[in-house]
Amino acid sequence: MTEILRTAHTFELSQAELTEIRALLDAAFEGGFSDEDWDHGLGGVHALVRDPDGTLLAHGSVVQRRVLHDGRSYRVGYVEAVGVRADRRRRGLGDRVMEVLERVIDGAYDAGALSASEDGARLYRARGWQSWPHRIEVLAPGGVVRLPDEEGSTYLRPAAGRPLPGPASPGDDTALVFDWRDGDVM
C-alpha cells in the first residue's frame, strides 16, 4: 500500500481539507494545538500524506518569516504544524513531509527554521537540522525580547547552496531575532 503525497498552498485547500488537517493536528498534539498554532501554519505550502483510501495520515507546512541576525534580514522558511496520526507514527511519514518542505525551503528561502519538541527534535536532527546554540529573541511591539525558553529547541537548516547564519567569530553570541506574531511566538 503506497501513501499519496500532495503539496498545495493554503489558498488551494478546500474548507473541508482545512477542517480535516486541523482535526489531525488536534489529535496529534493531544489537545495542545491552539488556534494561534493553527494560524501560524497557514499562508504557505502544505505537505499532506494520505492513505490510498483518502485518510489523512500526516501534515506539515512551511511559511515565510523574517529573522534578523548580525545586521542582516533573512527570509526564512519556518516549518509549522507537523503532525502524524498516532497509529501511523515511526513509519517514515514525518520524513516524507519534511522532504517536501525542505525542497520548498531550498527553492524559496535563505534557510529553514523551526521550534521542536523533544520528540520532534529526533526527526529534525536525523535530517541534518542543527540546534541554534545562541540567544533567541523576538522583535515584539515593545522592542526586542529574549526568549530563553526557546533556546535549545530552535533548529536551523541551510537552504541548498547557502550557508547558515552563524557567529561572526568564536564566542560571539549574536542572537536570532524573529518577527512578531500573536500567540506562541515560536
Protein backbone atom coordinates (compact mmCIF):
# COMPACT_ATOMS: atom_id res chain seq x y z
CA MET A 1 0.00 0.00 0.00
CA THR A 2 1.53 3.30 -1.08
CA GLU A 3 0.58 6.58 0.53
CA ILE A 4 -0.28 9.57 -1.64
CA LEU A 5 1.66 12.80 -1.15
CA ARG A 6 0.16 16.14 -2.14
CA THR A 7 1.51 19.66 -1.87
CA ALA A 8 -0.68 22.74 -2.00
CA HIS A 9 -0.62 26.37 -0.96
CA THR A 10 -3.19 27.28 1.68
CA PHE A 11 -5.39 29.02 -0.91
CA GLU A 12 -5.62 25.74 -2.87
CA LEU A 13 -7.06 23.78 0.06
CA SER A 14 -10.82 23.47 0.41
CA GLN A 15 -12.58 24.26 3.69
CA ALA A 16 -13.18 20.52 4.14
CA GLU A 17 -9.44 19.83 3.75
CA LEU A 18 -8.53 22.59 6.20
CA THR A 19 -11.03 21.17 8.72
CA GLU A 20 -9.54 17.70 8.22
CA ILE A 21 -5.97 18.98 8.71
CA ARG A 22 -6.96 20.83 11.87
CA ALA A 23 -8.60 17.68 13.27
CA LEU A 24 -5.44 15.65 12.53
CA LEU A 25 -3.29 18.24 14.32
CA ASP A 26 -5.64 18.48 17.31
CA ALA A 27 -5.41 14.69 17.70
CA ALA A 28 -1.64 14.53 17.05
CA PHE A 29 -0.95 17.20 19.67
CA GLU A 30 -3.50 15.71 22.09
CA GLY A 31 -5.38 18.99 22.54
CA GLY A 32 -2.23 21.12 22.77
CA PHE A 33 -2.66 22.71 19.33
CA SER A 34 -4.13 26.21 19.78
CA ASP A 35 -5.99 28.49 17.38
CA GLU A 36 -2.79 30.59 17.17
CA ASP A 37 -0.75 27.47 16.33
CA TRP A 38 -3.25 26.76 13.55
CA ASP A 39 -2.99 30.31 12.24
CA HIS A 40 0.82 30.07 12.20
CA GLY A 41 0.65 27.07 9.87
CA LEU A 42 -1.46 28.86 7.24
CA GLY A 43 -0.38 31.05 4.34
CA GLY A 44 2.34 28.81 2.96
CA VAL A 45 2.92 25.46 1.32
CA HIS A 46 1.39 22.34 2.88
CA ALA A 47 2.52 18.72 2.50
CA LEU A 48 -0.22 16.15 3.06
CA VAL A 49 0.17 12.36 3.13
CA ARG A 50 -2.94 10.21 2.64
CA ASP A 51 -3.72 6.52 2.54
CA PRO A 52 -4.93 5.29 -0.85
CA ASP A 53 -8.44 5.34 0.65
CA GLY A 54 -8.05 9.11 1.24
CA THR A 55 -7.47 9.11 5.01
CA LEU A 56 -5.16 11.95 6.05
CA LEU A 57 -2.11 10.49 7.81
CA ALA A 58 0.41 13.34 8.09
CA HIS A 59 0.75 17.07 7.51
CA GLY A 60 3.28 19.87 7.71
CA SER A 61 3.60 23.37 6.29
CA VAL A 62 6.28 25.94 5.64
CA VAL A 63 5.55 29.67 5.91
CA GLN A 64 7.72 32.73 5.45
CA ARG A 65 9.19 34.55 8.44
CA ARG A 66 11.85 37.22 8.76
CA VAL A 67 14.84 36.69 11.02
CA LEU A 68 17.42 39.33 11.88
CA HIS A 69 20.97 38.22 12.53
CA ASP A 70 24.16 40.26 12.75
CA GLY A 71 22.71 43.27 10.90
CA ARG A 72 21.02 41.31 8.12
CA SER A 73 17.42 40.27 7.49
CA TYR A 74 16.94 36.69 6.26
CA ARG A 75 13.86 35.27 4.52
CA VAL A 76 13.30 32.01 6.39
CA GLY A 77 11.01 29.10 5.61
CA TYR A 78 9.54 28.31 9.02
CA VAL A 79 8.21 24.78 9.46
CA GLU A 80 4.86 24.58 11.23
CA ALA A 81 2.08 22.16 12.08
CA VAL A 82 3.95 18.89 11.53
CA GLY A 83 1.83 16.03 12.78
CA VAL A 84 1.30 12.33 12.09
CA ARG A 85 -1.63 10.16 13.14
CA ALA A 86 -0.72 8.33 16.34
CA ASP A 87 -1.37 4.90 14.81
CA ARG A 88 0.97 5.63 11.85
CA ARG A 89 3.99 7.12 13.65
CA ARG A 90 7.55 5.83 13.20
CA ARG A 91 6.84 4.63 9.65
CA GLY A 92 8.60 7.39 7.70
CA LEU A 93 5.63 9.69 7.13
CA GLY A 94 7.27 12.59 9.00
CA ASP A 95 10.32 12.14 6.79
CA ARG A 96 8.16 12.30 3.66
CA VAL A 97 6.54 15.53 4.86
CA MET A 98 9.91 17.06 5.76
CA GLU A 99 11.47 16.05 2.44
CA VAL A 100 8.86 18.11 0.61
CA LEU A 101 9.08 21.08 2.99
CA GLU A 102 12.89 21.08 2.72
CA ARG A 103 12.60 21.18 -1.08
CA VAL A 104 10.42 24.29 -0.71
CA ILE A 105 12.98 25.83 1.66
CA ASP A 106 15.81 25.06 -0.78
CA GLY A 107 13.98 26.74 -3.63
CA ALA A 108 12.48 29.76 -1.92
CA TYR A 109 14.32 30.76 1.26
CA ASP A 110 17.70 31.66 2.73
CA ALA A 111 17.32 28.97 5.42
CA GLY A 112 14.80 26.85 7.25
CA ALA A 113 13.86 27.23 10.90
CA LEU A 114 11.55 25.53 13.36
CA SER A 115 10.89 25.05 17.03
CA ALA A 116 10.89 21.38 18.07
CA SER A 117 9.54 19.37 20.94
CA GLU A 118 11.90 16.74 22.36
CA ASP A 119 10.06 14.02 20.42
CA GLY A 120 10.12 16.00 17.18
CA ALA A 121 13.77 17.00 17.55
CA ARG A 122 14.89 13.42 16.80
CA LEU A 123 13.34 13.62 13.33
CA TYR A 124 14.87 17.01 12.56
CA ARG A 125 18.36 16.15 13.84
CA ALA A 126 18.33 12.95 11.79
CA ARG A 127 17.58 15.08 8.72
CA GLY A 128 20.54 17.41 9.36
CA TRP A 129 18.78 20.28 11.13
CA GLN A 130 21.08 21.99 13.66
CA SER A 131 20.14 23.33 17.06
CA TRP A 132 20.84 27.07 17.31
CA PRO A 133 23.27 27.32 20.27
CA HIS A 134 22.84 31.03 20.99
CA ARG A 135 20.19 33.53 22.04
CA ILE A 136 16.69 33.56 20.54
CA GLU A 137 14.82 36.85 20.57
CA VAL A 138 11.70 38.35 19.04
CA LEU A 139 11.02 41.83 17.73
CA ALA A 140 7.94 42.45 19.88
CA PRO A 141 5.66 45.51 19.75
CA GLY A 142 7.59 46.94 22.72
CA GLY A 143 11.06 46.15 21.35
CA VAL A 144 13.41 43.17 21.28
CA VAL A 145 12.64 40.49 23.90
CA ARG A 146 14.78 37.46 24.73
CA LEU A 147 13.04 34.05 24.64
CA PRO A 148 15.20 31.83 26.88
CA ASP A 149 12.62 29.01 26.78
CA GLU A 150 13.17 28.71 23.01
CA GLU A 151 16.94 28.42 23.31
CA GLY A 152 17.91 24.83 22.64
CA SER A 153 14.65 23.98 20.85
CA THR A 154 15.13 26.20 17.79
CA TYR A 155 16.64 24.42 14.79
CA LEU A 156 18.04 25.75 11.52
CA ARG A 157 18.75 24.16 8.17
CA PRO A 158 20.62 25.89 5.38
CA ALA A 159 18.84 26.19 2.07
CA ALA A 160 20.69 24.39 -0.73
CA GLY A 161 23.93 26.16 -1.56
CA ARG A 162 23.58 28.82 1.16
CA PRO A 163 25.44 28.99 4.48
CA LEU A 164 23.57 29.11 7.76
CA PRO A 165 23.66 32.36 9.66
CA GLY A 166 26.24 31.93 12.36
CA PRO A 167 28.50 33.66 14.83
CA ALA A 168 30.86 36.18 13.27
CA SER A 169 33.68 34.93 15.50
CA PRO A 170 34.28 32.28 18.17
CA GLY A 171 32.49 33.21 21.35
CA ASP A 172 30.07 35.50 19.53
CA ASP A 173 26.57 35.14 20.98
CA THR A 174 24.70 37.16 18.34
CA ALA A 175 21.00 36.38 18.61
CA LEU A 176 18.49 35.30 16.02
CA VAL A 177 15.69 37.87 16.21
CA PHE A 178 12.41 36.55 14.82
CA ASP A 179 9.49 38.62 13.59
CA TRP A 180 6.50 39.09 15.89
CA ARG A 181 3.27 37.09 15.70
CA ASP A 182 0.35 36.57 18.03
CA GLY A 183 0.20 33.55 20.33
CA ASP A 184 3.29 31.42 20.84
CA VAL A 185 5.92 33.50 19.03
CA MET A 186 8.00 30.45 18.15
